[in-house]
Amino acid sequence: MRYLVLLCALTLLAQKPVGTMKDLMWKIIYPTSNAVFYVGHNPQKSEKDWQELQNNALTLAESANLLMAPERALDQARWMQDANLLRAAGEKAFKAATTHDLPALEALNDELYEACQSCHEHYRPGYKRKP
């Protein structure tokens, strides 16, 4: 079992990112987080709508794992804590979307906002700074 864990860890270390941090934010995290943030503005009317929301929520949760990859993690403490906040909110959104629980999804708004806000305050240059 230890060898399997070591092999998995080495495989992750050997991975090379395809996109930049900006690509991850704008092409994956931003659109998938908006699907959760604005879930009440665009009610799901069909199973296909719910599946699309599930896809977005799952992608959002998994994007946190991409942020925690060794070549992207800017430090081991704060960065990982912020990425884990994103993953937790994404996991809850995925579970709520899977059970078609609109109130639970709407209740996640603050938690998801805090995850984004915390990371941006620490790592996004110029965030919340007046010119």
mmCIF file of C-alpha atoms in Angstrom, residues 6-72:
data_model
loop_
_atom_site.group_PDB
_atom_site.id
_atom_site.type_symbol
_atom_site.label_atom_id
_atom_site.label_comp_id
_atom_site.label_asym_id
_atom_site.label_seq_id
_atom_site.Cartn_x
_atom_site.Cartn_y
_atom_site.Cartn_z
ATOM 1 C CA LEU A 6 4.449 6.723 -3.230
ATOM 2 C CA LEU A 7 3.832 5.888 -6.882
ATOM 3 C CA CYS A 8 0.775 8.152 -6.961
ATOM 4 C CA ALA A 9 2.743 10.973 -5.340
ATOM 5 C CA LEU A 10 5.590 10.600 -7.834
ATOM 6 C CA THR A 11 3.119 10.576 -10.707
ATOM 7 C CA LEU A 12 1.657 13.864 -9.489
ATOM 8 C CA LEU A 13 5.133 15.358 -9.221
ATOM 9 C CA ALA A 14 5.876 14.351 -12.811
ATOM 10 C CA GLN A 15 2.807 16.139 -14.182
ATOM 11 C CA LYS A 16 3.324 19.349 -16.092
ATOM 12 C CA PRO A 17 0.555 21.944 -16.080
ATOM 13 C CA VAL A 18 -1.017 22.750 -19.424
ATOM 14 C CA GLY A 19 -2.589 26.084 -18.531
ATOM 15 C CA THR A 20 -1.476 29.035 -16.460
ATOM 16 C CA MET A 21 -3.037 30.088 -13.172
ATOM 17 C CA LYS A 22 -4.952 32.732 -15.112
ATOM 18 C CA ASP A 23 -6.259 30.025 -17.469
ATOM 19 C CA LEU A 24 -7.455 27.947 -14.510
ATOM 20 C CA MET A 25 -9.215 30.910 -12.957
ATOM 21 C CA TRP A 26 -10.881 32.298 -16.081
ATOM 22 C CA LYS A 27 -11.618 29.102 -17.982
ATOM 23 C CA ILE A 28 -12.488 26.678 -15.174
ATOM 24 C CA ILE A 29 -12.982 28.196 -11.727
ATOM 25 C CA TYR A 30 -14.722 31.442 -12.651
ATOM 26 C CA PRO A 31 -17.456 29.910 -14.861
ATOM 27 C CA THR A 32 -18.073 26.938 -12.584
ATOM 28 C CA SER A 33 -18.254 29.089 -9.459
ATOM 29 C CA ASN A 34 -20.697 31.410 -11.221
ATOM 30 C CA ALA A 35 -22.945 28.429 -11.925
ATOM 31 C CA VAL A 36 -23.176 27.915 -8.160
ATOM 32 C CA PHE A 37 -23.276 31.609 -7.209
ATOM 33 C CA TYR A 38 -26.173 32.348 -9.556
ATOM 34 C CA VAL A 39 -28.093 29.093 -9.209
ATOM 35 C CA GLY A 40 -31.188 30.947 -7.967
ATOM 36 C CA HIS A 41 -31.214 33.256 -10.984
ATOM 37 C CA ASN A 42 -31.274 30.380 -13.431
ATOM 38 C CA PRO A 43 -33.525 27.678 -11.955
ATOM 39 C CA GLN A 44 -32.985 24.133 -13.162
ATOM 40 C CA LYS A 45 -36.048 23.009 -15.101
ATOM 41 C CA SER A 46 -34.964 19.617 -16.369
ATOM 42 C CA GLU A 47 -32.720 16.721 -15.475
ATOM 43 C CA LYS A 48 -30.304 17.984 -18.127
ATOM 44 C CA ASP A 49 -30.107 21.347 -16.303
ATOM 45 C CA TRP A 50 -29.365 19.577 -13.021
ATOM 46 C CA GLN A 51 -26.691 17.437 -14.674
ATOM 47 C CA GLU A 52 -25.040 20.554 -16.073
ATOM 48 C CA LEU A 53 -25.028 22.067 -12.594
ATOM 49 C CA GLN A 54 -23.592 18.824 -11.181
ATOM 50 C CA ASN A 55 -20.837 18.964 -13.815
ATOM 51 C CA ASN A 56 -20.026 22.554 -12.882
ATOM 52 C CA ALA A 57 -20.002 21.813 -9.149
ATOM 53 C CA LEU A 58 -17.811 18.734 -9.584
ATOM 54 C CA THR A 59 -15.411 20.656 -11.817
ATOM 55 C CA LEU A 60 -15.272 23.428 -9.225
ATOM 56 C CA ALA A 61 -14.441 20.958 -6.439
ATOM 57 C CA GLU A 62 -11.824 19.164 -8.532
ATOM 58 C CA SER A 63 -10.253 22.461 -9.602
ATOM 59 C CA ALA A 64 -9.117 22.868 -6.002
ATOM 60 C CA ASN A 65 -7.024 19.726 -6.468
ATOM 61 C CA LEU A 66 -5.393 21.354 -9.489
ATOM 62 C CA LEU A 67 -4.585 24.381 -7.344
ATOM 63 C CA MET A 68 -2.919 22.108 -4.779
ATOM 64 C CA ALA A 69 -0.646 20.417 -7.315
ATOM 65 C CA PRO A 70 2.996 20.901 -6.313
ATOM 66 C CA GLU A 71 3.862 23.058 -9.313
ATOM 67 C CA ARG A 72 0.984 25.442 -8.566
#
